[in-house]
Amino acid sequence: MTAPVTSRGDARALVLWDIDRTLVYVGEVDRTAYREAFAEVVGRPAERLPAKGTGMTMPLAIRGLLEDNGVSGEMADALLPRMLEAVPVRFAAHTEDVRDLGSVLPGAMQALKAVAAEPGVVSTVLTGNLQANALIKLQVFGMERYVDATVGGFSSDDPHRPALVAIAQRRAGKRYGSAFDVGNTVIIGDSLEDVRTGREGGARVIAVASGTTPADRLAEAGADVVLPDLTDAARLLQEIRELTTGAGPR
């Protein structure tokens, strides 16, 4: 079953979903890909890996991986492109591990379906994942049918996460014949980076306390709405409607 597609010219709102710890959790698979790519490209094991659940984009996390393991300066600049090629290949080799070890977070599938079926809403993703990794995660759990990933924002587009908002807005605007800005764009995510992305990039933010950041910190960071999880799809839809129809900040 495929979710209804918003027709060109009928779009009134753009919803940008974070993936990791908002929709799915894939355990150590990302870090396994980092570890294997580092050994392949650098020629020795990595002793330190990127922190979990920060929302940092993969290019920045991989740059930090290099620097934290003694690769810096011109050498890090030279190796980063090779790492960005190697990580998706290594991750793809662990697709079955994503399926076997990963999980859909509570309410996430129902929330995706509800938003995809909402008239006039374009549902896509904005993620710190490289595009190839993001698509694997969506496809493994059958989520790709509920988002239009062709208009999403990925860290392969820009490592600066707030810049991805405008990228997704332009792509969606071109495809759906509507204008998207801070007044009708909503990010749904679990991290402080998701909140910062919305505030700096030009979107309202529905934060979900399903990751490593407590609800009070998400609120303090400036999220417009904070939900404990995605299990109440009706409330989520109501919050999206209020944030994209001229309602002011709370």
PDB file of C-alpha atoms in Angstrom:
ATOM      1  CA  MET A   1       0.000   0.000   0.000  1.00  0.00           C
ATOM      2  CA  THR A   2       1.275   3.450  -0.938  1.00  0.00           C
ATOM      3  CA  ALA A   3       0.233   6.613   0.853  1.00  0.00           C
ATOM      4  CA  PRO A   4      -1.773   9.219  -1.093  1.00  0.00           C
ATOM      5  CA  VAL A   5       0.414  11.670  -2.994  1.00  0.00           C
ATOM      6  CA  THR A   6      -0.237  15.390  -2.638  1.00  0.00           C
ATOM      7  CA  SER A   7      -1.030  16.875  -6.035  1.00  0.00           C
ATOM      8  CA  ARG A   8       0.986  19.660  -7.583  1.00  0.00           C
ATOM      9  CA  GLY A   9      -0.354  23.019  -6.414  1.00  0.00           C
ATOM     10  CA  ASP A  10      -2.322  21.504  -3.521  1.00  0.00           C
ATOM     11  CA  ALA A  11       0.509  21.376  -0.964  1.00  0.00           C
ATOM     12  CA  ARG A  12       0.070  23.603   2.060  1.00  0.00           C
ATOM     13  CA  ALA A  13       2.656  22.185   4.463  1.00  0.00           C
ATOM     14  CA  LEU A  14       6.011  20.421   4.432  1.00  0.00           C
ATOM     15  CA  VAL A  15       6.887  17.879   7.135  1.00  0.00           C
ATOM     16  CA  LEU A  16      10.549  16.916   7.518  1.00  0.00           C
ATOM     17  CA  TRP A  17      11.188  13.726   9.462  1.00  0.00           C
ATOM     18  CA  ASP A  18      14.428  12.944  11.228  1.00  0.00           C
ATOM     19  CA  ILE A  19      15.200   9.212  10.991  1.00  0.00           C
ATOM     20  CA  ASP A  20      17.494   7.903  13.740  1.00  0.00           C
ATOM     21  CA  ARG A  21      15.904   7.678  17.199  1.00  0.00           C
ATOM     22  CA  THR A  22      12.814   9.439  15.852  1.00  0.00           C
ATOM     23  CA  LEU A  23      11.515   6.771  13.473  1.00  0.00           C
ATOM     24  CA  VAL A  24      13.966   3.896  13.882  1.00  0.00           C
ATOM     25  CA  TYR A  25      16.868   2.692  15.977  1.00  0.00           C
ATOM     26  CA  VAL A  26      19.571   0.630  14.286  1.00  0.00           C
ATOM     27  CA  GLY A  27      21.820  -0.073  17.250  1.00  0.00           C
ATOM     28  CA  GLU A  28      25.511  -0.303  16.468  1.00  0.00           C
ATOM     29  CA  VAL A  29      25.226  -0.726  12.710  1.00  0.00           C
ATOM     30  CA  ASP A  30      26.202   2.857  11.867  1.00  0.00           C
ATOM     31  CA  ARG A  31      29.201   2.639  14.163  1.00  0.00           C
ATOM     32  CA  THR A  32      30.185  -0.708  12.676  1.00  0.00           C
ATOM     33  CA  ALA A  33      30.251   0.934   9.235  1.00  0.00           C
ATOM     34  CA  TYR A  34      32.393   3.767  10.630  1.00  0.00           C
ATOM     35  CA  ARG A  35      34.786   1.280  12.194  1.00  0.00           C
ATOM     36  CA  GLU A  36      35.145  -0.808   9.043  1.00  0.00           C
ATOM     37  CA  ALA A  37      35.509   2.208   6.745  1.00  0.00           C
ATOM     38  CA  PHE A  38      38.181   3.708   8.997  1.00  0.00           C
ATOM     39  CA  ALA A  39      40.199   0.490   8.973  1.00  0.00           C
ATOM     40  CA  GLU A  40      39.851   0.252   5.182  1.00  0.00           C
ATOM     41  CA  VAL A  41      40.845   3.848   4.433  1.00  0.00           C
ATOM     42  CA  VAL A  42      43.332   4.596   7.216  1.00  0.00           C
ATOM     43  CA  GLY A  43      44.807   1.126   7.528  1.00  0.00           C
ATOM     44  CA  ARG A  44      44.461   0.666  11.278  1.00  0.00           C
ATOM     45  CA  PRO A  45      41.630   0.226  13.792  1.00  0.00           C
ATOM     46  CA  ALA A  46      39.779   3.235  15.193  1.00  0.00           C
ATOM     47  CA  GLU A  47      40.097   3.512  18.966  1.00  0.00           C
ATOM     48  CA  ARG A  48      37.400   6.166  19.386  1.00  0.00           C
ATOM     49  CA  LEU A  49      34.031   6.311  17.642  1.00  0.00           C
ATOM     50  CA  PRO A  50      31.507   9.170  17.294  1.00  0.00           C
ATOM     51  CA  ALA A  51      29.119   9.740  20.187  1.00  0.00           C
ATOM     52  CA  LYS A  52      25.632   8.295  19.873  1.00  0.00           C
ATOM     53  CA  GLY A  53      22.392  10.199  19.455  1.00  0.00           C
ATOM     54  CA  THR A  54      23.812  13.684  18.893  1.00  0.00           C
ATOM     55  CA  GLY A  55      22.140  14.374  15.554  1.00  0.00           C
ATOM     56  CA  MET A  56      25.475  15.419  14.054  1.00  0.00           C
ATOM     57  CA  THR A  57      25.645  14.979  10.296  1.00  0.00           C
ATOM     58  CA  MET A  58      27.685  12.042   9.018  1.00  0.00           C
ATOM     59  CA  PRO A  59      30.325  14.168   7.249  1.00  0.00           C
ATOM     60  CA  LEU A  60      31.033  16.037  10.489  1.00  0.00           C
ATOM     61  CA  ALA A  61      30.950  12.820  12.516  1.00  0.00           C
ATOM     62  CA  ILE A  62      33.381  11.166  10.108  1.00  0.00           C
ATOM     63  CA  ARG A  63      35.690  14.194  10.181  1.00  0.00           C
ATOM     64  CA  GLY A  64      35.607  13.977  13.969  1.00  0.00           C
ATOM     65  CA  LEU A  65      36.307  10.243  13.771  1.00  0.00           C
ATOM     66  CA  LEU A  66      39.452  10.935  11.791  1.00  0.00           C
ATOM     67  CA  GLU A  67      40.652  13.701  14.106  1.00  0.00           C
ATOM     68  CA  ASP A  68      39.840  11.784  17.295  1.00  0.00           C
ATOM     69  CA  ASN A  69      41.973   8.922  16.018  1.00  0.00           C
ATOM     70  CA  GLY A  70      45.034  10.952  15.182  1.00  0.00           C
ATOM     71  CA  VAL A  71      44.299  11.948  11.581  1.00  0.00           C
ATOM     72  CA  SER A  72      44.177  15.705  11.194  1.00  0.00           C
ATOM     73  CA  GLY A  73      44.986  18.625   8.937  1.00  0.00           C
ATOM     74  CA  GLU A  74      45.723  17.954   5.285  1.00  0.00           C
ATOM     75  CA  MET A  75      45.611  14.190   5.771  1.00  0.00           C
ATOM     76  CA  ALA A  76      42.064  14.365   7.162  1.00  0.00           C
ATOM     77  CA  ASP A  77      41.057  16.608   4.255  1.00  0.00           C
ATOM     78  CA  ALA A  78      42.466  14.065   1.821  1.00  0.00           C
ATOM     79  CA  LEU A  79      40.875  11.020   3.480  1.00  0.00           C
ATOM     80  CA  LEU A  80      37.418  12.467   4.154  1.00  0.00           C
ATOM     81  CA  PRO A  81      36.090  11.987   0.586  1.00  0.00           C
ATOM     82  CA  ARG A  82      37.271   8.371   0.625  1.00  0.00           C
ATOM     83  CA  MET A  83      35.569   7.830   3.977  1.00  0.00           C
ATOM     84  CA  LEU A  84      32.339   9.337   2.657  1.00  0.00           C
ATOM     85  CA  GLU A  85      32.439   6.805  -0.174  1.00  0.00           C
ATOM     86  CA  ALA A  86      33.386   3.863   2.030  1.00  0.00           C
ATOM     87  CA  VAL A  87      30.850   4.325   4.825  1.00  0.00           C
ATOM     88  CA  PRO A  88      27.702   3.823   2.653  1.00  0.00           C
ATOM     89  CA  VAL A  89      29.262   0.750   1.030  1.00  0.00           C
ATOM     90  CA  ARG A  90      30.066  -0.734   4.419  1.00  0.00           C
ATOM     91  CA  PHE A  91      26.632   0.154   5.756  1.00  0.00           C
ATOM     92  CA  ALA A  92      24.907  -1.452   2.776  1.00  0.00           C
ATOM     93  CA  ALA A  93      26.821  -4.657   3.480  1.00  0.00           C
ATOM     94  CA  HIS A  94      25.073  -4.734   6.866  1.00  0.00           C
ATOM     95  CA  THR A  95      21.520  -4.275   5.557  1.00  0.00           C
ATOM     96  CA  GLU A  96      20.428  -7.562   7.105  1.00  0.00           C
ATOM     97  CA  ASP A  97      21.844  -6.413  10.447  1.00  0.00           C
ATOM     98  CA  VAL A  98      19.709  -3.278  10.177  1.00  0.00           C
ATOM     99  CA  ARG A  99      16.701  -5.544   9.691  1.00  0.00           C
ATOM    100  CA  ASP A 100      17.648  -8.015  12.422  1.00  0.00           C
ATOM    101  CA  LEU A 101      19.058  -5.675  15.067  1.00  0.00           C
ATOM    102  CA  GLY A 102      17.115  -2.501  14.350  1.00  0.00           C
ATOM    103  CA  SER A 103      13.584  -1.571  15.342  1.00  0.00           C
ATOM    104  CA  VAL A 104      10.790   0.864  14.564  1.00  0.00           C
ATOM    105  CA  LEU A 105      10.182   3.203  17.477  1.00  0.00           C
ATOM    106  CA  PRO A 106       6.784   3.189  19.227  1.00  0.00           C
ATOM    107  CA  GLY A 107       4.071   4.793  17.117  1.00  0.00           C
ATOM    108  CA  ALA A 108       6.451   5.767  14.322  1.00  0.00           C
ATOM    109  CA  MET A 109       4.842   3.760  11.524  1.00  0.00           C
ATOM    110  CA  GLN A 110       1.339   4.872  12.446  1.00  0.00           C
ATOM    111  CA  ALA A 111       2.507   8.486  12.676  1.00  0.00           C
ATOM    112  CA  LEU A 112       4.153   8.289   9.259  1.00  0.00           C
ATOM    113  CA  LYS A 113       0.996   6.836   7.721  1.00  0.00           C
ATOM    114  CA  ALA A 114      -1.198   9.499   9.328  1.00  0.00           C
ATOM    115  CA  VAL A 115       0.958  12.385   8.121  1.00  0.00           C
ATOM    116  CA  ALA A 116       1.273  10.903   4.632  1.00  0.00           C
ATOM    117  CA  ALA A 117      -2.519  10.678   4.416  1.00  0.00           C
ATOM    118  CA  GLU A 118      -3.111  14.240   5.625  1.00  0.00           C
ATOM    119  CA  PRO A 119      -4.479  16.347   2.734  1.00  0.00           C
ATOM    120  CA  GLY A 120      -2.099  18.987   1.476  1.00  0.00           C
ATOM    121  CA  VAL A 121       0.923  17.766   3.412  1.00  0.00           C
ATOM    122  CA  VAL A 122       4.199  16.795   1.750  1.00  0.00           C
ATOM    123  CA  SER A 123       6.003  14.304   3.976  1.00  0.00           C
ATOM    124  CA  THR A 124       9.745  13.788   3.499  1.00  0.00           C
ATOM    125  CA  VAL A 125      12.968  13.454   5.505  1.00  0.00           C
ATOM    126  CA  LEU A 126      15.662  15.759   6.806  1.00  0.00           C
ATOM    127  CA  THR A 127      18.493  13.728   8.226  1.00  0.00           C
ATOM    128  CA  GLY A 128      22.128  13.753   9.211  1.00  0.00           C
ATOM    129  CA  ASN A 129      22.491  10.488   7.293  1.00  0.00           C
ATOM    130  CA  LEU A 130      24.126  10.322   3.914  1.00  0.00           C
ATOM    131  CA  GLN A 131      21.382   9.719   1.353  1.00  0.00           C
ATOM    132  CA  ALA A 132      22.372   6.119   0.653  1.00  0.00           C
ATOM    133  CA  ASN A 133      22.277   5.186   4.339  1.00  0.00           C
ATOM    134  CA  ALA A 134      18.985   6.989   4.901  1.00  0.00           C
ATOM    135  CA  LEU A 135      17.271   5.166   2.034  1.00  0.00           C
ATOM    136  CA  ILE A 136      18.410   1.783   3.330  1.00  0.00           C
ATOM    137  CA  LYS A 137      16.928   2.522   6.759  1.00  0.00           C
ATOM    138  CA  LEU A 138      13.620   3.643   5.272  1.00  0.00           C
ATOM    139  CA  GLN A 139      13.399   0.708   2.882  1.00  0.00           C
ATOM    140  CA  VAL A 140      14.326  -1.967   5.414  1.00  0.00           C
ATOM    141  CA  PHE A 141      11.384  -0.984   7.609  1.00  0.00           C
ATOM    142  CA  GLY A 142       8.935  -0.266   4.766  1.00  0.00           C
ATOM    143  CA  MET A 143       8.803   3.448   5.479  1.00  0.00           C
ATOM    144  CA  GLU A 144       9.848   4.735   2.061  1.00  0.00           C
ATOM    145  CA  ARG A 145       6.265   4.501   0.781  1.00  0.00           C
ATOM    146  CA  TYR A 146       5.112   7.135   3.294  1.00  0.00           C
ATOM    147  CA  VAL A 147       7.655   9.821   2.434  1.00  0.00           C
ATOM    148  CA  ASP A 148       8.759  11.464  -0.787  1.00  0.00           C
ATOM    149  CA  ALA A 149      12.501  11.052  -0.326  1.00  0.00           C
ATOM    150  CA  THR A 150      13.189  12.770  -3.669  1.00  0.00           C
ATOM    151  CA  VAL A 151      12.531  16.134  -1.982  1.00  0.00           C
ATOM    152  CA  GLY A 152      14.346  15.402   1.276  1.00  0.00           C
ATOM    153  CA  GLY A 153      17.508  16.896   2.730  1.00  0.00           C
ATOM    154  CA  PHE A 154      20.529  14.683   3.420  1.00  0.00           C
ATOM    155  CA  SER A 155      23.997  15.342   4.773  1.00  0.00           C
ATOM    156  CA  SER A 156      25.365  14.334   1.390  1.00  0.00           C
ATOM    157  CA  ASP A 157      23.760  17.602   0.197  1.00  0.00           C
ATOM    158  CA  ASP A 158      25.429  19.748   2.867  1.00  0.00           C
ATOM    159  CA  PRO A 159      27.196  18.826   6.130  1.00  0.00           C
ATOM    160  CA  HIS A 160      25.670  21.888   7.840  1.00  0.00           C
ATOM    161  CA  ARG A 161      22.344  20.531   9.017  1.00  0.00           C
ATOM    162  CA  PRO A 162      20.354  23.823   9.105  1.00  0.00           C
ATOM    163  CA  ALA A 163      21.175  24.327   5.407  1.00  0.00           C
ATOM    164  CA  LEU A 164      19.176  21.185   4.613  1.00  0.00           C
ATOM    165  CA  VAL A 165      15.896  22.934   5.444  1.00  0.00           C
ATOM    166  CA  ALA A 166      16.184  25.320   2.508  1.00  0.00           C
ATOM    167  CA  ILE A 167      17.341  22.477   0.259  1.00  0.00           C
ATOM    168  CA  ALA A 168      14.234  20.426   1.087  1.00  0.00           C
ATOM    169  CA  GLN A 169      11.984  23.477   0.787  1.00  0.00           C
ATOM    170  CA  ARG A 170      13.330  24.254  -2.695  1.00  0.00           C
ATOM    171  CA  ARG A 171      13.036  20.655  -3.852  1.00  0.00           C
ATOM    172  CA  ALA A 172       9.494  20.287  -2.530  1.00  0.00           C
ATOM    173  CA  GLY A 173       8.496  23.668  -3.920  1.00  0.00           C
ATOM    174  CA  LYS A 174       9.704  22.741  -7.381  1.00  0.00           C
ATOM    175  CA  ARG A 175       8.053  19.310  -7.359  1.00  0.00           C
ATOM    176  CA  TYR A 176       4.735  20.340  -5.801  1.00  0.00           C
ATOM    177  CA  GLY A 177       4.369  23.874  -7.146  1.00  0.00           C
ATOM    178  CA  SER A 178       4.043  25.471  -3.704  1.00  0.00           C
ATOM    179  CA  ALA A 179       6.170  27.818  -1.624  1.00  0.00           C
ATOM    180  CA  PHE A 180       7.547  26.485   1.649  1.00  0.00           C
ATOM    181  CA  ASP A 181       9.033  28.615   4.416  1.00  0.00           C
ATOM    182  CA  VAL A 182       9.130  28.806   8.205  1.00  0.00           C
ATOM    183  CA  GLY A 183       5.379  29.378   8.298  1.00  0.00           C
ATOM    184  CA  ASN A 184       4.462  26.032   6.767  1.00  0.00           C
ATOM    185  CA  THR A 185       7.463  23.761   7.376  1.00  0.00           C
ATOM    186  CA  VAL A 186       7.803  21.460  10.398  1.00  0.00           C
ATOM    187  CA  ILE A 187      10.716  19.291  11.496  1.00  0.00           C
ATOM    188  CA  ILE A 188       9.968  16.233  13.639  1.00  0.00           C
ATOM    189  CA  GLY A 189      13.071  15.029  15.466  1.00  0.00           C
ATOM    190  CA  ASP A 190      14.557  13.868  18.748  1.00  0.00           C
ATOM    191  CA  SER A 191      17.821  15.760  19.222  1.00  0.00           C
ATOM    192  CA  LEU A 192      19.064  19.219  20.095  1.00  0.00           C
ATOM    193  CA  GLU A 193      20.467  19.324  16.561  1.00  0.00           C
ATOM    194  CA  ASP A 194      16.950  18.878  15.186  1.00  0.00           C
ATOM    195  CA  VAL A 195      15.788  21.846  17.249  1.00  0.00           C
ATOM    196  CA  ARG A 196      18.761  23.965  16.182  1.00  0.00           C
ATOM    197  CA  THR A 197      18.193  22.949  12.564  1.00  0.00           C
ATOM    198  CA  GLY A 198      14.649  24.246  12.642  1.00  0.00           C
ATOM    199  CA  ARG A 199      15.426  27.466  14.487  1.00  0.00           C
ATOM    200  CA  GLU A 200      18.414  28.355  12.310  1.00  0.00           C
ATOM    201  CA  GLY A 201      17.224  26.809   9.056  1.00  0.00           C
ATOM    202  CA  GLY A 202      13.674  28.135   8.933  1.00  0.00           C
ATOM    203  CA  ALA A 203      11.181  25.562  10.221  1.00  0.00           C
ATOM    204  CA  ARG A 204       8.994  24.966  13.233  1.00  0.00           C
ATOM    205  CA  VAL A 205       9.990  22.028  15.434  1.00  0.00           C
ATOM    206  CA  ILE A 206       8.060  19.175  16.993  1.00  0.00           C
ATOM    207  CA  ALA A 207      10.585  17.472  19.236  1.00  0.00           C
ATOM    208  CA  VAL A 208      10.084  13.879  20.343  1.00  0.00           C
ATOM    209  CA  ALA A 209      11.764  12.674  23.533  1.00  0.00           C
ATOM    210  CA  SER A 210      12.489   9.256  22.037  1.00  0.00           C
ATOM    211  CA  GLY A 211      16.256   9.649  21.824  1.00  0.00           C
ATOM    212  CA  THR A 212      18.970  10.559  24.310  1.00  0.00           C
ATOM    213  CA  THR A 213      17.758  14.108  25.034  1.00  0.00           C
ATOM    214  CA  PRO A 214      15.151  14.647  27.795  1.00  0.00           C
ATOM    215  CA  ALA A 215      11.951  16.544  27.057  1.00  0.00           C
ATOM    216  CA  ASP A 216      12.888  19.519  29.258  1.00  0.00           C
ATOM    217  CA  ARG A 217      16.130  20.102  27.375  1.00  0.00           C
ATOM    218  CA  LEU A 218      14.326  19.947  24.044  1.00  0.00           C
ATOM    219  CA  ALA A 219      11.877  22.552  25.293  1.00  0.00           C
ATOM    220  CA  GLU A 220      14.646  24.776  26.660  1.00  0.00           C
ATOM    221  CA  ALA A 221      16.409  24.608  23.290  1.00  0.00           C
ATOM    222  CA  GLY A 222      13.361  26.161  21.633  1.00  0.00           C
ATOM    223  CA  ALA A 223      11.203  23.367  20.269  1.00  0.00           C
ATOM    224  CA  ASP A 224       7.692  24.625  19.501  1.00  0.00           C
ATOM    225  CA  VAL A 225       6.154  21.381  20.753  1.00  0.00           C
ATOM    226  CA  VAL A 226       7.619  18.466  22.720  1.00  0.00           C
ATOM    227  CA  LEU A 227       5.987  15.029  22.628  1.00  0.00           C
ATOM    228  CA  PRO A 228       7.020  12.025  24.723  1.00  0.00           C
ATOM    229  CA  ASP A 229       6.849   9.735  21.666  1.00  0.00           C
ATOM    230  CA  LEU A 230       4.897   9.244  18.432  1.00  0.00           C
ATOM    231  CA  THR A 231       2.147   7.014  19.791  1.00  0.00           C
ATOM    232  CA  ASP A 232      -0.573   9.695  19.607  1.00  0.00           C
ATOM    233  CA  ALA A 233      -0.922  10.267  15.861  1.00  0.00           C
ATOM    234  CA  ALA A 234      -4.059  12.380  16.274  1.00  0.00           C
ATOM    235  CA  ARG A 235      -2.248  14.830  18.532  1.00  0.00           C
ATOM    236  CA  LEU A 236       0.731  14.919  16.180  1.00  0.00           C
ATOM    237  CA  LEU A 237      -1.521  15.849  13.270  1.00  0.00           C
ATOM    238  CA  GLN A 238      -3.196  18.554  15.334  1.00  0.00           C
ATOM    239  CA  GLU A 239       0.164  20.051  16.291  1.00  0.00           C
ATOM    240  CA  ILE A 240       1.256  20.056  12.640  1.00  0.00           C
ATOM    241  CA  ARG A 241      -1.971  21.791  11.625  1.00  0.00           C
ATOM    242  CA  GLU A 242      -1.573  24.464  14.291  1.00  0.00           C
ATOM    243  CA  LEU A 243       2.059  25.124  13.459  1.00  0.00           C
ATOM    244  CA  THR A 244       1.406  25.443   9.727  1.00  0.00           C
ATOM    245  CA  THR A 245      -1.765  27.535   9.704  1.00  0.00           C
ATOM    246  CA  GLY A 246      -0.546  30.774  11.238  1.00  0.00           C
ATOM    247  CA  ALA A 247      -0.588  29.819  14.897  1.00  0.00           C
ATOM    248  CA  GLY A 248       2.080  31.721  16.817  1.00  0.00           C
ATOM    249  CA  PRO A 249       4.822  30.358  19.051  1.00  0.00           C
ATOM    250  CA  ARG A 250       3.738  28.761  22.304  1.00  0.00           C
TER     251      ARG A 250
END
